[in-house]
Tab-separated table of C-alpha atoms in Angstrom:
chain	number	residue	atom	x	y	z
A	1	MET	CA	12.611	-24.915	-27.515
A	2	ASP	CA	15.071	-22.166	-25.507
A	3	THR	CA	13.712	-21.073	-22.142
A	4	ASN	CA	16.701	-18.441	-20.971
A	5	ARG	CA	16.086	-17.037	-24.783
A	6	ASP	CA	12.014	-15.858	-23.720
A	7	HIS	CA	13.587	-14.996	-20.703
A	8	THR	CA	15.807	-12.915	-21.020
A	9	ALA	CA	13.518	-11.334	-24.021
A	10	ASP	CA	11.408	-10.417	-21.243
A	11	GLN	CA	13.676	-9.083	-19.047
A	12	PHE	CA	14.054	-6.871	-21.933
A	13	LEU	CA	10.425	-6.075	-22.373
A	14	ARG	CA	10.148	-4.772	-19.402
A	15	LEU	CA	13.157	-1.988	-19.011
A	16	ILE	CA	11.583	-0.718	-22.143
A	17	GLN	CA	8.197	-0.696	-20.988
A	18	GLU	CA	9.989	1.185	-17.244
A	19	SER	CA	12.071	3.647	-19.594
A	20	ARG	CA	9.222	4.194	-21.140
A	21	ARG	CA	6.736	4.898	-17.942
A	22	GLY	CA	6.297	8.658	-16.872
A	23	LYS	CA	8.238	9.513	-13.082
A	24	PHE	CA	6.530	9.534	-10.263
A	25	LYS	CA	6.797	11.374	-6.769
A	26	ILE	CA	4.663	11.073	-3.714
A	27	TYR	CA	4.803	13.046	-1.289
A	28	ILE	CA	3.569	11.381	2.629
A	29	GLY	CA	1.995	13.042	5.162
A	30	MET	CA	1.215	11.948	8.587
A	31	SER	CA	-2.180	13.719	8.176
A	32	ALA	CA	-4.164	16.070	6.531
A	33	GLY	CA	-2.596	20.053	7.500
A	34	VAL	CA	1.020	19.329	7.146
A	35	GLY	CA	1.102	20.654	4.032
A	36	LYS	CA	1.605	18.714	1.131
A	37	THR	CA	-0.831	19.944	-1.726
A	38	TYR	CA	1.277	23.265	-0.719
A	39	ARG	CA	4.351	21.418	-2.034
A	40	MET	CA	3.048	19.883	-4.994
A	41	LEU	CA	1.757	23.091	-5.841
A	42	GLN	CA	4.782	25.406	-5.353
A	43	GLU	CA	6.842	22.468	-7.036
A	44	ALA	CA	4.424	23.033	-10.152
A	45	HIS	CA	5.105	26.792	-10.226
A	46	ALA	CA	8.591	25.591	-10.493
A	47	LEU	CA	8.210	23.679	-12.896
A	48	LEU	CA	6.170	25.130	-15.292
A	49	ARG	CA	8.932	28.690	-14.681
A	50	GLY	CA	11.045	26.065	-15.704
A	51	GLY	CA	9.117	25.220	-18.930
A	52	ILE	CA	8.417	21.646	-18.664
A	53	ASP	CA	4.262	21.524	-19.853
A	54	VAL	CA	2.305	21.350	-16.712
A	55	LYS	CA	-1.246	20.457	-15.906
A	56	ILE	CA	-2.592	19.984	-12.442
A	57	GLY	CA	-4.916	16.764	-12.749
A	58	PHE	CA	-7.116	17.511	-10.023
A	59	VAL	CA	-5.886	19.191	-6.255
A	60	GLU	CA	-7.825	19.669	-3.569
A	61	THR	CA	-7.789	22.682	-0.964
A	62	HIS	CA	-10.138	21.598	1.236
A	63	ASN	CA	-11.193	25.565	0.902
A	64	ARG	CA	-8.287	26.297	2.504
A	65	ALA	CA	-6.290	29.804	0.850
A	66	GLU	CA	-2.726	29.879	1.271
A	67	THR	CA	-3.620	26.054	-0.647
A	68	HIS	CA	-6.202	27.692	-3.185
A	69	ALA	CA	-4.122	31.128	-4.065
A	70	LEU	CA	-1.341	28.900	-5.213
A	71	ILE	CA	-3.517	27.603	-8.261
A	72	GLU	CA	-3.706	30.957	-9.799
A	73	GLY	CA	-0.991	31.227	-12.773
A	74	LEU	CA	-1.463	26.695	-13.092
A	75	PRO	CA	-3.241	25.558	-16.195
A	76	MET	CA	-5.925	22.948	-14.818
A	77	ILE	CA	-7.373	20.255	-16.714
A	78	PRO	CA	-11.256	20.571	-16.432
A	79	ARG	CA	-12.453	18.199	-14.027
A	80	ARG	CA	-15.483	15.157	-15.534
A	81	LYS	CA	-19.052	16.481	-13.924
A	82	LEU	CA	-20.683	13.420	-12.949
A	83	PHE	CA	-24.990	13.405	-11.092
A	84	TYR	CA	-25.098	10.691	-8.686
A	85	LYS	CA	-27.903	10.492	-5.671
A	86	GLY	CA	-29.260	13.508	-7.307
A	87	ARG	CA	-26.239	16.148	-7.104
A	88	GLU	CA	-23.796	17.167	-9.578
A	89	LEU	CA	-20.200	16.011	-8.527
A	90	GLU	CA	-16.323	16.369	-9.800
A	91	GLU	CA	-13.832	14.001	-10.486
A	92	MET	CA	-10.746	13.680	-12.198
A	93	ASP	CA	-10.456	13.763	-16.788
A	94	LEU	CA	-8.276	10.615	-16.768
A	95	GLN	CA	-8.941	10.323	-20.824
A	96	THR	CA	-8.600	14.273	-21.343
A	97	ILE	CA	-4.776	13.968	-19.266
A	98	LEU	CA	-4.242	10.799	-21.488
A	99	ASN	CA	-5.598	12.372	-24.660
A	100	THR	CA	-3.649	16.086	-23.848
A	101	HIS	CA	-0.916	13.672	-22.702
A	102	PRO	CA	1.007	17.094	-20.616
A	103	GLU	CA	4.442	16.450	-19.874
A	104	LEU	CA	3.501	16.245	-15.928
A	105	VAL	CA	0.255	16.188	-13.939
A	106	ILE	CA	-0.362	16.583	-10.303
A	107	VAL	CA	-2.651	15.016	-8.578
A	108	ASP	CA	-3.937	15.200	-5.350
A	109	GLU	CA	-5.194	13.036	-2.776
A	110	LEU	CA	-4.322	9.151	-4.438
A	111	ALA	CA	-6.742	7.084	-2.252
A	112	HIS	CA	-9.499	8.970	-3.412
A	113	THR	CA	-11.971	5.906	-4.514
A	114	ASN	CA	-13.761	7.336	-8.232
A	115	LEU	CA	-17.512	7.536	-7.883
A	116	PRO	CA	-19.516	4.818	-10.031
A	117	GLY	CA	-19.304	5.185	-12.937
A	118	SER	CA	-15.846	6.013	-13.141
A	119	LYS	CA	-12.971	4.188	-15.345
A	120	ASN	CA	-11.144	3.124	-12.618
A	121	GLU	CA	-12.653	2.136	-8.835
A	122	LYS	CA	-9.294	4.162	-6.801
A	123	ARG	CA	-7.750	7.457	-8.247
A	124	TRP	CA	-4.133	4.702	-7.159
A	125	GLN	CA	-5.628	3.314	-11.055
A	126	ASP	CA	-6.093	6.623	-12.632
A	127	VAL	CA	-2.178	7.210	-11.832
A	128	VAL	CA	-0.759	4.170	-13.076
A	129	GLU	CA	-2.405	4.491	-16.505
A	130	ILE	CA	-1.068	8.055	-16.468
A	131	LEU	CA	2.755	6.781	-15.643
A	132	ASP	CA	2.305	3.463	-18.186
A	133	ALA	CA	1.455	6.442	-21.071
A	134	GLY	CA	4.556	8.116	-20.381
A	135	ILE	CA	3.378	10.871	-18.590
A	136	ASN	CA	5.274	12.230	-15.283
A	137	VAL	CA	3.363	12.511	-11.896
A	138	VAL	CA	3.499	13.721	-8.650
A	139	SER	CA	0.460	13.011	-5.765
A	140	ALA	CA	0.179	12.443	-2.647
A	141	VAL	CA	-0.993	10.576	0.144
A	142	ASN	CA	-1.532	10.582	3.844
A	143	ILE	CA	-0.160	7.520	5.773
A	144	GLN	CA	-2.915	6.150	7.300
A	145	HIS	CA	-3.901	4.811	3.456
A	146	ILE	CA	-1.286	3.139	3.178
A	147	GLU	CA	-2.986	-0.787	2.992
A	148	SER	CA	-0.135	-2.792	4.994
A	149	LEU	CA	0.063	0.264	7.518
A	150	TYR	CA	-3.454	-0.708	8.275
A	151	ASP	CA	-3.323	-2.427	11.597
A	152	GLU	CA	-0.845	-0.042	13.109
A	153	VAL	CA	-2.822	3.525	12.396
A	154	HIS	CA	-6.103	1.212	14.049
A	155	ASP	CA	-4.258	0.356	16.842
A	156	ILE	CA	-3.573	4.648	17.099
A	157	THR	CA	-6.405	6.145	16.180
A	158	GLY	CA	-8.799	3.537	16.323
A	159	ILE	CA	-9.986	4.759	13.321
A	160	GLU	CA	-10.473	1.883	10.554
A	161	VAL	CA	-9.342	3.853	7.480
A	162	THR	CA	-11.604	2.920	4.188
A	163	GLU	CA	-9.780	4.480	1.605
A	164	ARG	CA	-6.113	2.660	1.167
A	165	VAL	CA	-3.281	2.430	-1.228
A	166	PRO	CA	-1.187	-1.082	-2.282
A	167	ASP	CA	2.594	-0.989	-1.163
A	168	ARG	CA	3.470	-1.632	-4.349
A	169	ILE	CA	2.058	1.870	-5.957
A	170	LEU	CA	4.891	3.591	-3.270
A	171	GLN	CA	7.548	1.079	-4.223
A	172	MET	CA	6.672	2.337	-7.786
A	173	ALA	CA	7.265	5.891	-6.843
A	174	ASP	CA	10.601	7.418	-8.138
A	175	GLU	CA	10.952	9.693	-5.988
A	176	VAL	CA	9.317	9.568	-1.456
A	177	VAL	CA	8.753	12.819	-0.145
A	178	ASN	CA	7.909	13.194	4.134
A	179	ILE	CA	5.883	16.595	4.920
A	180	ASP	CA	7.181	16.216	8.389
A	181	LEU	CA	5.697	19.506	10.915
A	182	PRO	CA	5.971	18.951	14.980
A	183	ALA	CA	2.834	18.591	15.855
A	184	ASP	CA	1.903	21.067	18.247
A	185	GLU	CA	2.470	23.088	14.840
A	186	LEU	CA	0.160	20.805	13.228
A	187	ILE	CA	-2.841	21.708	16.684
A	188	THR	CA	-2.348	25.275	16.032
A	189	ARG	CA	-3.133	25.436	12.548
A	190	LEU	CA	-6.085	22.829	13.193
A	191	LYS	CA	-6.769	25.151	15.645
A	192	GLU	CA	-6.719	28.333	13.653
A	193	GLY	CA	-8.517	26.953	10.987
A	194	LYS	CA	-6.634	26.116	8.917
A	195	ILE	CA	-6.921	22.519	7.985
A	196	TYR	CA	-10.376	22.265	8.250
A	197	GLU	CA	-13.398	24.717	8.854
A	198	PRO	CA	-14.332	25.653	12.525
A	199	GLY	CA	-17.333	23.679	12.676
A	200	LYS	CA	-15.005	20.559	12.904
A	201	VAL	CA	-12.279	21.875	15.196
A	202	GLU	CA	-13.149	20.551	18.261
A	203	THR	CA	-13.903	16.767	17.191
A	204	ALA	CA	-11.099	16.850	15.212
A	205	LEU	CA	-8.168	17.268	18.364
A	206	ARG	CA	-11.096	14.963	19.884
A	207	ASN	CA	-9.786	12.555	17.746
A	208	PHE	CA	-7.292	12.369	15.562
A	209	PHE	CA	-5.432	15.438	16.313
A	210	GLN	CA	-4.618	14.114	19.813
A	211	ALA	CA	-0.185	14.906	19.958
A	212	ASP	CA	0.400	11.679	21.131
A	213	LYS	CA	-1.010	10.360	18.449
A	214	ILE	CA	0.591	12.373	16.011
A	215	LEU	CA	3.648	11.637	17.255
A	216	GLN	CA	2.933	7.943	16.322
A	217	LEU	CA	1.863	8.626	12.826
A	218	ARG	CA	4.908	10.609	12.651
A	219	GLU	CA	7.032	8.575	13.076
A	220	LEU	CA	5.444	5.779	10.918
A	221	ALA	CA	5.876	8.264	7.714
A	222	LEU	CA	9.401	9.261	8.941
A	223	LYS	CA	9.859	5.345	8.740
A	224	GLU	CA	8.329	4.361	5.391
A	225	VAL	CA	10.245	7.347	3.415
A	226	ALA	CA	13.047	5.801	5.436
A	227	THR	CA	12.811	2.707	3.911
A	228	ALA	CA	11.650	4.169	0.593
A	229	VAL	CA	14.995	5.387	0.448
A	230	GLU	CA	17.352	2.368	1.618
A	231	ARG	CA	15.137	0.373	-1.380
A	232	LYS	CA	16.039	2.955	-4.112
A	233	VAL	CA	20.175	2.588	-2.683
A	234	GLU	CA	19.513	-1.224	-2.702
A	235	THR	CA	18.779	-1.904	-5.769
A	236	MET	CA	20.670	0.886	-7.766
A	237	LEU	CA	23.929	-1.161	-6.257
A	238	PRO	CA	26.837	-3.752	-7.616
A	239	VAL	CA	24.780	-7.041	-7.664
A	240	ASN	CA	27.208	-7.889	-6.283
A	241	THR	CA	27.069	-5.548	-3.127
A	242	GLN	CA	22.958	-6.490	-3.124
A	243	PHE	CA	21.958	-8.986	-0.139
A	244	LYS	CA	20.918	-12.518	-0.508
A	245	HIS	CA	17.831	-12.694	-2.967
A	246	GLU	CA	15.006	-13.065	0.127
A	247	ARG	CA	11.460	-14.973	-0.549
A	248	LEU	CA	8.973	-14.812	2.197
A	249	MET	CA	6.149	-17.808	2.629
A	250	ALA	CA	3.192	-15.861	4.890
A	251	SER	CA	1.201	-19.623	5.786
A	252	ILE	CA	-2.382	-17.878	6.704
A	253	SER	CA	-5.562	-19.659	8.051
A	254	SER	CA	-9.380	-19.665	7.861
A	255	ASN	CA	-8.842	-17.317	11.069
A	256	HIS	CA	-9.658	-13.597	9.269
A	257	VAL	CA	-8.169	-11.121	12.187
A	258	VAL	CA	-4.464	-13.212	12.456
A	259	ALA	CA	-4.178	-13.865	8.243
A	260	ARG	CA	-5.402	-10.210	7.632
A	261	ARG	CA	-1.885	-8.812	10.485
A	262	VAL	CA	0.194	-11.625	8.584
A	263	ILE	CA	-0.835	-10.791	5.384
A	264	ARG	CA	0.163	-6.818	5.834
A	265	LYS	CA	3.450	-7.751	8.630
A	266	THR	CA	4.732	-9.881	5.540
A	267	ALA	CA	4.047	-7.270	2.760
A	268	ARG	CA	6.259	-4.731	4.953
A	269	LEU	CA	8.908	-7.100	5.324
A	270	ALA	CA	8.684	-7.918	1.359
A	271	ALA	CA	8.498	-4.544	0.875
A	272	TYR	CA	12.095	-3.909	2.824
A	273	TYR	CA	13.422	-6.676	1.467
A	274	GLN	CA	13.068	-6.222	-2.435
A	275	ALA	CA	11.158	-9.429	-1.716
A	276	ARG	CA	9.468	-11.738	-3.739
A	277	TRP	CA	6.197	-13.037	-1.725
A	278	PHE	CA	3.854	-15.549	-1.513
A	279	VAL	CA	0.287	-16.844	1.093
A	280	LEU	CA	-0.338	-20.337	1.196
A	281	TYR	CA	-3.960	-21.310	2.044
A	282	VAL	CA	-3.829	-24.629	3.142
A	283	GLN	CA	-7.655	-26.212	2.543
A	284	THR	CA	-7.765	-28.983	5.239
A	285	PRO	CA	-10.635	-31.147	4.779
A	286	ALA	CA	-12.094	-30.223	7.841
A	287	GLU	CA	-12.894	-26.855	5.353
A	288	GLY	CA	-13.308	-28.075	1.806
A	289	SER	CA	-16.349	-26.164	0.296
A	290	ASN	CA	-18.577	-28.039	1.505
A	291	ARG	CA	-18.243	-27.527	5.362
A	292	ILE	CA	-16.921	-23.922	5.698
A	293	LYS	CA	-19.251	-21.655	6.263
A	294	LEU	CA	-20.697	-18.743	4.318
A	295	ASP	CA	-18.878	-16.129	6.396
A	296	VAL	CA	-15.122	-17.789	7.294
A	297	GLN	CA	-15.395	-18.279	3.350
A	298	ARG	CA	-15.855	-14.791	2.722
A	299	HIS	CA	-13.968	-13.938	5.153
A	300	LEU	CA	-10.804	-15.550	3.094
A	301	ILE	CA	-11.161	-14.866	-0.131
A	302	ASN	CA	-11.159	-10.796	0.573
A	303	ASN	CA	-7.886	-12.297	2.301
A	304	LEU	CA	-6.322	-13.701	-0.608
A	305	LYS	CA	-7.735	-10.852	-2.812
A	306	LEU	CA	-5.762	-8.339	-0.619
A	307	ALA	CA	-2.703	-10.363	-0.454
A	308	THR	CA	-2.971	-10.154	-4.081
A	309	GLU	CA	-3.387	-6.439	-4.244
A	310	LEU	CA	-0.563	-5.937	-2.366
A	311	GLY	CA	1.743	-7.476	-4.556
A	312	ALA	CA	2.031	-11.499	-3.139
A	313	GLU	CA	1.235	-14.283	-5.584
A	314	VAL	CA	-1.932	-16.320	-3.606
A	315	ILE	CA	-0.899	-20.432	-3.912
A	316	GLN	CA	-4.434	-22.766	-2.535
A	317	VAL	CA	-3.843	-26.321	-2.582
A	318	LYS	CA	-5.367	-29.884	-0.206
A	319	ASN	CA	-3.547	-31.361	2.243
A	320	LYS	CA	-4.838	-33.149	5.428
A	321	SER	CA	-1.232	-31.816	6.659
A	322	ILE	CA	-0.829	-27.728	7.079
A	323	PHE	CA	3.273	-28.620	8.062
A	324	ASN	CA	3.700	-30.788	4.841
A	325	ALA	CA	1.726	-28.476	2.846
A	326	LEU	CA	3.792	-25.567	3.891
A	327	VAL	CA	7.426	-27.752	3.845
A	328	ASP	CA	6.117	-28.783	0.167
A	329	GLU	CA	5.297	-25.467	-1.334
A	330	CYS	CA	8.664	-24.269	0.135
A	331	GLY	CA	10.785	-26.682	-1.454
A	332	LYS	CA	9.128	-25.492	-4.587
A	333	ARG	CA	9.519	-21.651	-4.095
A	334	LYS	CA	13.064	-21.649	-2.981
A	335	ILE	CA	11.824	-19.663	0.084
A	336	THR	CA	14.235	-17.832	2.569
A	337	THR	CA	11.540	-17.031	4.999
A	338	VAL	CA	8.458	-18.135	6.763
A	339	CYS	CA	5.564	-15.730	8.648
A	340	ILE	CA	3.256	-17.456	10.688
A	341	GLY	CA	0.741	-15.534	12.766
A	342	LYS	CA	1.160	-16.483	16.463
A	343	PRO	CA	-0.361	-19.672	17.663
A	344	HIS	CA	-3.966	-19.584	19.508
A	345	PHE	CA	-3.379	-23.115	21.828
A	346	ASN	CA	-5.388	-23.605	24.899
A	347	LEU	CA	-3.730	-26.505	26.714
A	348	LEU	CA	-4.638	-29.015	25.375
A	349	GLN	CA	-4.299	-27.998	22.032
A	350	VAL	CA	0.042	-27.509	22.923
A	351	ILE	CA	0.179	-30.683	24.297
A	352	TRP	CA	-1.172	-32.465	20.921
A	353	ARG	CA	0.976	-29.935	18.555
A	354	THR	CA	3.646	-29.041	20.000
A	355	ASN	CA	4.853	-31.808	18.330
A	356	ALA	CA	3.860	-30.958	14.820
A	357	PHE	CA	5.701	-27.701	15.854
A	358	ASN	CA	8.730	-28.374	16.734
A	359	GLN	CA	8.889	-31.037	13.530
A	360	LEU	CA	8.518	-27.829	11.262
A	361	LEU	CA	10.707	-25.825	13.487
A	362	ASN	CA	13.549	-28.624	13.051
A	363	THR	CA	12.390	-29.172	9.257
A	364	LEU	CA	12.930	-25.192	8.178
A	365	SER	CA	16.376	-25.683	9.848
A	366	GLU	CA	17.523	-28.000	7.579
A	367	SER	CA	16.587	-26.420	4.818
A	368	ASP	CA	18.102	-22.922	6.420
A	369	ILE	CA	14.644	-20.996	6.122
A	370	ASP	CA	14.006	-18.678	8.817
A	371	LEU	CA	10.705	-18.323	10.753
A	372	VAL	CA	9.066	-15.886	11.854
A	373	ILE	CA	6.255	-15.929	13.967
A	374	LEU	CA	3.744	-12.731	13.666
A	375	SER	CA	2.163	-11.261	17.373
């Protein structure tokens, strides 16, 4: 069997599929109210004047007069009505979009969670289907909804963002545009009632809309778009001018807090280097299926699911030695960088484990593998 020929055929099939997929543009902002929806609607009008078959799939104006005014004159695909908990609610009608098959569809609030009974759980999953059908999409998302930034956003705002978008969705985008606005202008817009209704303004000022928080989120948004541009440039360069091909391995334990941080930070590194990456969990006898606590097992399963959603290949192995398993898997997968969490040892553990840690360092060094310790 000619495996090389099969591999070449698979590559060509992927090229064909990618050429059929719709083009994807994402507007990113540091928060609500910076003007993402407004800009999308302006673009829709310009495309419509240029002869493009544009439809609004879903737009949320939040009762902002200036945004609402821009909807006038734009063809809209009617929303699907659903009854949920005794109320009639509306969702984007995915099937009608696919059946109508416009050239381009505007889909707001990429991180939105669909109502129970919808085909997909998340709106970003709807968008993937629309793109796969060959329909171009313009969408928008706030920086705090990007999965791998969860910890950084939580540290800045103290808010646990529940609706999140996997980084791979941003990596699918053909164009990522940052909608920037100085912090003082954003706060002025809030006070003038241009973002939220009057009853919510004071609460927003006390919590999310503080100048120091906005500035930090603004920096995250700028960095995200800069990274997206770098990725695009690197993938367009001739093969012989690209960086060495990185392959990252995140080694996690059943400590769910540390594991989540390691997974998210490794996802960021993998996105930056456009690298294939893996997440390794080594089950030692002490964490066998009949000995591991149920809550620990549940957190572990959730973290492995998170890793998969972020684009990692998950590896689970049984071994008495985490060190031996890690070294073995690095060799099998041709890993260039290993990412681990910062050890939280007490003095006695340090005495016992220093030798193993030094052995790991020496082995990785001999194999020309970088070690990154993530806080």
